[in-house]
Tab-separated table of C-alpha atoms in Angstrom:
chain	number	residue	atom	x	y	z
A	1326	MET	CA	27.265	33.499	-71.956
A	1327	THR	CA	23.567	33.923	-72.030
A	1328	LYS	CA	20.837	36.299	-71.268
A	1329	ALA	CA	19.163	33.463	-69.035
A	1330	ILE	CA	21.386	32.033	-66.152
A	1331	PRO	CA	19.342	28.980	-66.056
A	1332	SER	CA	20.142	28.200	-69.572
A	1333	LEU	CA	23.611	28.923	-68.820
A	1334	LEU	CA	23.598	26.401	-66.028
A	1335	LEU	CA	22.019	23.883	-68.068
A	1336	ALA	CA	24.824	24.310	-70.794
A	1337	SER	CA	27.311	24.357	-68.429
A	1338	LEU	CA	26.818	21.351	-66.748
A	1339	ALA	CA	26.420	19.502	-69.985
A	1340	LEU	CA	29.677	21.194	-71.286
A	1341	THR	CA	31.288	19.945	-67.878
A	1342	VAL	CA	29.920	16.182	-67.987
A	1343	TRP	CA	30.192	15.693	-71.839
A	1344	GLY	CA	32.880	18.248	-72.911
A	1345	GLN	CA	35.920	18.316	-70.578
A	1346	ALA	CA	39.537	17.405	-71.964
A	1347	PRO	CA	41.966	17.255	-69.349
A	1348	THR	CA	44.387	19.416	-71.535
A	1349	ASP	CA	44.325	21.369	-75.460
A	1350	ILE	CA	47.574	22.241	-76.549
A	1351	PHE	CA	47.583	25.457	-78.483
A	1352	GLU	CA	49.998	27.913	-80.266
A	1353	LYS	CA	52.124	29.661	-77.610
A	1354	ALA	CA	51.212	33.211	-76.806
A	1355	PRO	CA	53.577	35.724	-77.175
A	1356	PRO	CA	55.060	36.784	-73.754
A	1357	GLY	CA	53.050	38.820	-71.655
A	1358	VAL	CA	49.777	38.040	-73.672
A	1359	GLU	CA	48.371	35.249	-71.737
A	1360	ASP	CA	48.949	36.758	-68.397
A	1361	ALA	CA	47.250	39.823	-69.422
A	1362	LEU	CA	44.246	37.351	-70.393
A	1363	ARG	CA	44.154	35.578	-67.627
A	1364	ALA	CA	44.688	38.601	-65.075
A	1365	ARG	CA	41.337	40.017	-66.635
A	1366	VAL	CA	39.389	36.603	-66.690
A	1367	ASN	CA	40.150	36.447	-63.258
A	1368	GLY	CA	38.995	39.824	-62.590
A	1369	PHE	CA	35.811	39.622	-64.253
A	1370	TYR	CA	34.656	36.399	-62.576
A	1371	GLN	CA	35.669	37.824	-59.305
A	1372	THR	CA	33.087	40.368	-59.854
A	1373	TRP	CA	30.661	37.524	-60.344
A	1374	ALA	CA	32.055	35.783	-56.829
A	1375	GLU	CA	31.162	39.022	-54.712
A	1376	ALA	CA	27.993	39.313	-56.421
A	1377	LYS	CA	29.293	42.720	-57.945
A	1378	PHE	CA	27.856	42.824	-61.512
A	1379	ARG	CA	28.082	46.530	-62.226
A	1380	ALA	CA	31.807	46.379	-61.112
A	1381	GLY	CA	31.801	43.671	-64.302
A	1382	GLU	CA	31.135	46.094	-66.767
A	1383	LYS	CA	34.688	47.472	-67.002
A	1384	PHE	CA	35.736	44.162	-68.274
A	1385	VAL	CA	33.263	44.090	-71.088
A	1386	SER	CA	33.486	45.259	-74.596
A	1387	ASP	CA	31.311	48.597	-75.830
A	1388	SER	CA	29.615	46.424	-78.118
A	1389	ALA	CA	28.793	43.955	-75.428
A	1390	GLN	CA	27.434	46.101	-72.649
A	1391	GLU	CA	23.623	46.063	-73.625
A	1392	PHE	CA	23.920	42.249	-73.701
A	1393	TYR	CA	25.789	42.079	-70.415
A	1394	TYR	CA	23.341	44.384	-68.909
A	1395	ASN	CA	20.303	42.213	-69.664
A	1396	MET	CA	21.650	39.116	-68.843
A	1397	GLN	CA	20.130	37.435	-65.719
A	1398	LYS	CA	23.232	37.194	-63.275
A	1399	GLN	CA	23.921	34.242	-60.505
A	1400	LYS	CA	26.756	34.409	-58.215
A	1401	LEU	CA	29.462	31.879	-59.344
A	1402	GLU	CA	32.068	30.752	-57.311
A	1403	ASN	CA	35.901	29.732	-57.498
A	1404	CYS	CA	36.131	29.819	-61.209
A	1405	GLU	CA	39.095	28.378	-62.700
A	1406	ILE	CA	40.463	28.743	-66.295
A	1407	LEU	CA	40.182	25.356	-68.062
A	1408	ARG	CA	41.549	25.979	-71.556
A	1409	ILE	CA	42.412	28.945	-73.781
A	1410	LYS	CA	42.523	28.882	-77.699
A	1411	TYR	CA	43.687	31.827	-79.584
A	1412	GLU	CA	42.384	32.906	-83.119
A	1413	ARG	CA	43.081	36.254	-84.941
A	1414	ASP	CA	46.713	36.367	-84.480
A	1415	PHE	CA	46.366	36.050	-80.993
A	1416	ASN	CA	43.642	39.099	-80.927
A	1417	ASP	CA	41.052	36.941	-80.060
A	1418	ALA	CA	40.697	34.141	-77.437
A	1419	ILE	CA	37.862	31.393	-76.764
A	1420	VAL	CA	38.439	30.873	-73.203
A	1421	THR	CA	36.805	27.877	-71.099
A	1422	VAL	CA	35.967	28.489	-67.483
A	1423	ALA	CA	34.791	26.274	-64.567
A	1424	CYS	CA	32.910	27.752	-61.888
A	1425	LYS	CA	31.092	26.410	-58.776
A	1426	GLY	CA	27.139	27.454	-58.784
A	1427	LYS	CA	23.911	25.810	-58.908
A	1428	TRP	CA	22.078	24.126	-61.759
A	1429	ASN	CA	18.228	24.088	-61.833
A	1430	ILE	CA	16.737	20.896	-63.180
A	1431	GLN	CA	12.929	19.978	-62.930
A	1432	GLY	CA	12.540	22.471	-60.029
A	1433	GLN	CA	15.475	21.141	-58.506
A	1434	GLU	CA	18.687	22.904	-57.621
A	1435	LEU	CA	21.771	21.223	-58.077
A	1436	PRO	CA	25.074	22.201	-56.900
A	1437	SER	CA	27.752	21.613	-59.443
A	1438	THR	CA	31.047	22.323	-61.122
A	1439	LEU	CA	29.885	24.178	-64.212
A	1440	ALA	CA	31.978	24.730	-67.335
A	1441	HIS	CA	31.077	27.647	-70.318
A	1442	THR	CA	32.819	29.275	-73.244
A	1443	ASP	CA	33.497	33.002	-73.281
A	1444	PHE	CA	34.905	35.045	-75.946
A	1445	TRP	CA	37.445	37.885	-75.431
A	1446	SER	CA	39.160	40.113	-77.910
A	1447	LEU	CA	41.823	43.050	-77.764
A	1448	GLU	CA	40.374	46.408	-77.827
A	1449	ASN	CA	43.230	49.050	-77.383
A	1450	ASP	CA	45.479	46.368	-76.147
A	1451	VAL	CA	42.987	45.537	-73.361
A	1452	TRP	CA	41.364	42.301	-73.274
A	1453	VAL	CA	37.442	42.694	-72.789
A	1454	TRP	CA	34.663	39.860	-72.845
A	1455	THR	CA	32.511	39.980	-75.485
A	1456	VAL	CA	29.450	37.850	-77.745
A	1457	LYS	CA	30.014	36.229	-80.925
A	1458	PRO	CA	26.846	34.641	-82.426
A	1459	VAL	CA	26.864	30.681	-82.296
A	1460	LYS	CA	26.869	28.549	-85.072
A	1461	THR	CA	26.890	24.866	-83.608
A	1462	VAL	CA	26.458	23.438	-80.296
A	1463	GLU	CA	27.877	19.996	-79.265
A	1464	SER	CA	25.914	18.006	-77.289
A	1465	PRO	CA	25.874	14.084	-76.170
A	1466	PHE	CA	23.257	13.895	-78.709
A	1467	GLY	CA	25.048	15.208	-81.581
A	1468	THR	CA	25.789	18.394	-83.575
A	1469	PHE	CA	22.903	21.154	-83.527
A	1470	HIS	CA	22.947	23.834	-85.945
A	1471	VAL	CA	21.673	27.224	-85.166
A	1472	GLY	CA	18.244	27.599	-87.293
A	1473	GLU	CA	17.137	23.860	-86.143
A	1474	GLY	CA	15.218	25.000	-82.688
A	1475	ILE	CA	18.384	26.043	-81.180
A	1476	ASN	CA	18.535	29.571	-79.492
A	1477	PRO	CA	21.895	31.067	-80.779
A	1478	GLU	CA	22.142	32.978	-77.774
A	1479	THR	CA	21.947	30.301	-75.258
A	1480	GLY	CA	23.073	27.610	-77.490
A	1481	LEU	CA	20.313	25.325	-76.215
A	1482	PRO	CA	16.825	24.414	-77.494
A	1483	LYS	CA	14.140	26.986	-77.923
A	1484	ASP	CA	11.765	24.614	-76.783
A	1485	GLN	CA	11.743	24.717	-72.876
A	1486	LYS	CA	10.312	20.933	-72.671
A	1487	ALA	CA	13.424	20.229	-74.952
A	1488	VAL	CA	15.687	21.945	-72.433
A	1489	THR	CA	14.161	19.906	-69.735
A	1490	ALA	CA	14.144	16.600	-71.727
A	1491	MET	CA	17.926	17.376	-72.374
A	1492	GLY	CA	18.629	17.642	-68.358
A	1493	ALA	CA	16.538	14.501	-67.721
A	1494	ALA	CA	18.593	12.476	-70.384
A	1495	ILE	CA	21.806	13.773	-68.684
A	1496	LEU	CA	20.590	12.562	-65.190
A	1497	LYS	CA	19.498	9.136	-66.851
A	1498	SER	CA	22.796	8.698	-68.371
A	1499	VAL	CA	24.231	7.753	-64.846
A	1500	SER	CA	23.179	4.393	-63.523
A	1501	VAL	CA	23.981	1.353	-61.260
A	1502	ASP	CA	23.241	-2.249	-62.145
A	1503	LYS	CA	22.014	-3.286	-58.988
A	1504	SER	CA	19.547	-1.668	-56.504
A	1505	GLU	CA	19.796	-4.780	-54.080
A	1506	VAL	CA	22.603	-7.545	-53.445
A	1507	GLN	CA	22.430	-10.124	-50.695
A	1508	LEU	CA	25.574	-11.562	-48.915
A	1509	SER	CA	26.109	-14.251	-46.403
A	1510	SER	CA	25.908	-13.715	-42.853
A	1511	TYR	CA	27.642	-16.485	-41.859
A	1512	GLU	CA	30.616	-16.959	-44.186
A	1513	LYS	CA	32.536	-14.863	-46.641
A	1514	ALA	CA	30.733	-13.469	-49.416
A	1515	THR	CA	31.556	-10.716	-52.212
A	1516	ALA	CA	28.717	-8.938	-54.648
A	1517	VAL	CA	29.549	-6.194	-57.404
A	1518	VAL	CA	27.787	-3.514	-58.570
A	1519	THR	CA	28.672	-1.971	-61.673
A	1520	ILE	CA	28.394	2.067	-62.122
A	1521	LYS	CA	27.649	3.565	-65.524
A	1522	ASN	CA	28.537	6.770	-66.782
A	1523	GLY	CA	26.932	7.300	-70.255
A	1524	ILE	CA	27.875	10.672	-70.780
A	1525	ASN	CA	31.147	11.952	-72.368
A	1526	GLY	CA	33.125	13.855	-69.606
A	1527	TYR	CA	34.056	12.353	-66.276
A	1528	ILE	CA	32.206	11.970	-63.009
A	1529	ASP	CA	33.308	11.577	-59.231
A	1530	ILE	CA	31.512	9.123	-57.170
A	1531	HIS	CA	31.599	7.921	-53.511
A	1532	ALA	CA	30.237	5.094	-51.786
A	1533	ASP	CA	29.197	5.662	-48.050
A	1534	PRO	CA	28.032	2.303	-46.401
A	1535	GLU	CA	24.967	3.044	-43.472
A	1536	GLY	CA	24.331	0.469	-40.855
A	1537	VAL	CA	26.807	-2.417	-41.784
A	1538	PRO	CA	28.173	-4.778	-39.551
A	1539	PRO	CA	31.914	-4.891	-38.311
A	1540	GLY	CA	34.170	-6.789	-41.278
A	1541	PHE	CA	31.764	-5.342	-44.034
A	1542	THR	CA	33.579	-3.080	-46.900
A	1543	ALA	CA	32.680	-1.040	-49.838
A	1544	THR	CA	35.445	-0.780	-52.434
A	1545	LEU	CA	35.310	1.505	-56.020
A	1546	ASP	CA	38.009	0.603	-58.215
A	1547	ARG	CA	37.848	4.233	-59.436
A	1548	SER	CA	36.377	7.160	-57.660
A	1549	LYS	CA	36.491	9.154	-61.086
A	1550	ILE	CA	34.901	7.684	-64.143
A	1551	PRO	CA	36.102	8.956	-67.326
A	1552	GLY	CA	32.856	9.391	-70.029
A	1553	ASN	CA	31.431	6.429	-71.261
A	1554	GLU	CA	33.278	4.085	-68.952
A	1555	THR	CA	31.891	2.166	-65.876
A	1556	ALA	CA	33.222	1.880	-62.240
A	1557	THR	CA	33.085	-1.276	-59.983
A	1558	LEU	CA	31.935	-1.429	-56.597
A	1559	THR	CA	32.677	-4.327	-54.429
A	1560	LEU	CA	30.907	-5.023	-51.446
A	1561	SER	CA	32.412	-7.710	-49.219
A	1562	TYR	CA	31.469	-9.373	-45.960
A	1563	ASP	CA	33.726	-11.367	-43.453
A	1564	PRO	CA	31.947	-12.730	-40.254
A	1565	LYS	CA	34.768	-13.858	-38.895
A	1566	LYS	CA	33.217	-15.988	-35.796
A	1567	ASP	CA	29.997	-13.952	-35.898
A	1568	VAL	CA	27.440	-16.160	-37.667
A	1569	SER	CA	24.425	-14.473	-36.381
A	1570	ALA	CA	21.693	-13.111	-38.424
A	1571	LYS	CA	22.498	-9.320	-39.495
A	1572	SER	CA	20.075	-6.506	-40.028
A	1573	THR	CA	19.385	-5.010	-43.634
A	1574	ALA	CA	22.142	-2.121	-44.666
A	1575	ILE	CA	22.567	0.534	-47.218
A	1576	VAL	CA	25.458	1.599	-49.129
A	1577	ARG	CA	24.839	4.842	-50.830
A	1578	VAL	CA	26.537	5.904	-54.434
A	1579	SER	CA	26.652	9.696	-54.783
A	1580	VAL	CA	27.295	11.388	-57.868
A	1581	ASP	CA	29.177	14.992	-57.581
A	1582	GLN	CA	28.801	16.824	-60.976
A	1583	THR	CA	24.672	15.448	-61.095
A	1584	ASN	CA	24.086	15.165	-57.250
A	1585	GLN	CA	22.663	11.904	-57.662
A	1586	MET	CA	22.115	9.051	-55.268
A	1587	PHE	CA	21.570	5.837	-55.670
A	1588	PRO	CA	20.892	3.580	-52.607
A	1589	ILE	CA	21.986	-0.350	-52.804
A	1590	ARG	CA	20.378	-2.546	-50.263
A	1591	ILE	CA	22.302	-5.109	-48.468
A	1592	THR	CA	20.456	-8.117	-47.279
A	1593	PHE	CA	22.293	-11.104	-45.327
A	1594	ALA	CA	21.251	-14.625	-45.756
A	1595	ILE	CA	21.208	-16.851	-42.652
A	1596	PRO	CA	22.456	-20.484	-42.436
A	1597	PRO	CA	20.172	-22.945	-44.017
A	1598	GLU	CA	19.978	-24.957	-41.355
A	1599	VAL	CA	18.696	-21.827	-39.376
A	1600	GLN	CA	16.320	-21.222	-42.397
A	1601	LYS	CA	14.943	-24.687	-41.840
A	1602	LEU	CA	14.229	-24.079	-38.193
A	1603	ILE	CA	12.354	-20.777	-39.064
A	1604	ASP	CA	10.402	-22.649	-41.619
A	1605	LYS	CA	9.288	-25.628	-39.542
A	1606	SER	CA	8.112	-23.028	-36.838
A	1607	ARG	CA	6.256	-21.299	-39.272
A	1608	THR	CA	4.305	-24.486	-40.857
A	1609	GLY	CA	4.870	-26.765	-38.082
A	1610	LYS	CA	6.431	-29.377	-40.401
């Protein structure tokens, strides 16, 4: 956890989009140990969901009380434990949690599912949230070592410009290869748009047509793109018997994790003979 929630959210979204793994396999905990830990973690984050941060102090170790007290806090909702890794003979645990919240980047609040890592320890047979120094930070740009311009408490660059640049780089890592395509208005036609996920974690995407004629379809080959992979959006039109000219339409590709939207402009070509008539009326030839 961090003293500044905006930094936590940046690190959290970063973890969400480049550090997720569907499952991790660790040594099985003794009976009752994991149930007790999960109950404490869920209880801790319930106080965040209710914005009752003072009530959260009972889940915090004595050594971390001041740190917790001074943290900037923000409401987080629907928290879910993604994975648990035990250390020191099951007396310590590294818990990765995903919560719904908002991430502030470049002055814009982006709703997202945020993931971050907490440290928990057994003290007097009770699991408590605690703080441990960060030695290295994994990012899509490599491994950073504390002391090389990294804040050991936030796990982010000390320079705010570097934090902003990191966020901007994440946004630029998701892209589409076309912003406009042309289909035929008078015969069957298909165009393909490639959506690239250049970060290491998955993203969820949607394609929403707007103002399209009957017979138009927008089909994604996958709605969840794994890290460093692509998805294909196939845009097709079957005019059947309607060979009239068609108005320009839009298909909006949206990305859940980064709240980005990419509009794809769709134009429809008219029959060549009609185009010749139009050109003739314009030129008189």
